[in-house]
Amino acid sequence: MTSVHGTSVDITTRDGVADAYLAHPDDGEPHPAVLLYMDAFGLRPQLRNMADRLAGAGYTVLVPNVFYRHGRAPVVELPDFIDPAARPELFERLGPILRSLTPDAAMSDADAYLAWLAECPAAADGPVGLTGYCMGAGLALRTAGTYPDRVAAAAGFHGARLATESDDSPHLLADRITAELYFGHADQDPALPPEQITHLDESLTAAGVRHRGEVYTGALHGFTQADTAAYDRTADERHWTALLALLDRTLKAARA
């Protein structure tokens, strides 16, 4: 595994300053950039570990605290291990924060994150990759549709509300997307029922988007997050295999 350097950084946005974590190979060379969108539990050691693993595979990875308007991470106090008993109380506090992040605000922030990466010495020139988890999968999809010329690939895992009846559902941007997409859906996930999975796939197909969606049988919503009771090691390793394959062929191969 490549030696990795990780550090905290601040990113100026239209509405303030977002704290973030940056990880990259410790070799002094620029590497393809990946913007990693957090789940609702936010920027914490688990996501830093995921960024480090991606960096070890040869990428420069930025993980912003998308809830920065409510404070620096952790925005709410989290237990070391998030079990089902703690989730209702946590979401009582996180729900209003999550709902306050409007699509317009999130995409204004995305512009700032992408611009910061474009100027980052550790990041190679050219379009970036995206990966997102839970709510972050929707942010990745929305970013790919909002900034198509700046995104080469986007992945989402155990995503939530990706193809709803809302007039601001992220799947409605399908006809603007030029990136290659991959989705790893949790089986029987109440945040993304089967009809939404079908609707998402049909919308992307109709728009001619290169994409693949897979349902991870038996996996719960949150299956990639090792600090939660939803974690599934087998499904998580499948996620890493799919994610790295997507990034390698869209970011590394394009620069070869």
Steps between C-alpha positions, in 0.01 A plus 500: 500500500626846406599727788225759554497853636179630659425850624214731593428783256255790477310589183343840445146479365231753417355459849807461717785258556463123470737285700618191315745212500755456221691176441750428224801279424807629682722512193492868402322423173152613386238224483145476357257673733199345670232693690353275769155598627420401857196323639270675748722410796763728354875546483652269762779241536315242288487733198860606551596132493306455176676802349836358607420168330409680177815708523701183547362384165647808330245778539482843660182495708301790646229434761313822585276551800189586301326609823759773564230767527412343835858476628821312448497120509376323696186714475327270749672280755526141376569177687801297386257233378158601368244235589126490424410621849694824444365574154159651593661749737773582249259556215285718723799735507629433149165516318457880507867546403467260208179663377657845514753404231302601193597386149601859412722531806653156446586575138643841586722314746588239237625777275731615781625145570572434132671838459715431807606163360582663165752721682632232736865409420436140606217460246565426133344718232175392340155376605455337840328193636221506757386246753219546752335306778136511615408869453839543331394277211235757412756779524731308267222446246394864521858624463555283193193657340576855608868506399527246218819645354679461834397144591625185326346241733253483785408217734234473768454234767191429710363826362185671622221668301677485165190486282196643678192682371641830628566767238860529627580127507862448389408245230335782302850621407568178307493667159790727601732228629807403296681304773492123539290401803487203735249433779516233768153480656419343834246219489154597628617851589210718617698808392503371140215255431504276191277734301753781540785271393303414185409863437863607536622234261234579242573874517874451455446252216262736322757780528776282357710513818766231538401339826465183699283439803523193720295391800715355775281219627474485877680831555349769721486874447845615612681177416833675428525671838713292735410711804130412476288191564404498131854412392539197274862405431420297189285773349759762595780317319271464197450877515876560501551270202230676298608851602867451421419336167285801405763755606790312343339482157360854497778694675823302479447339158395836353836645605711206386 
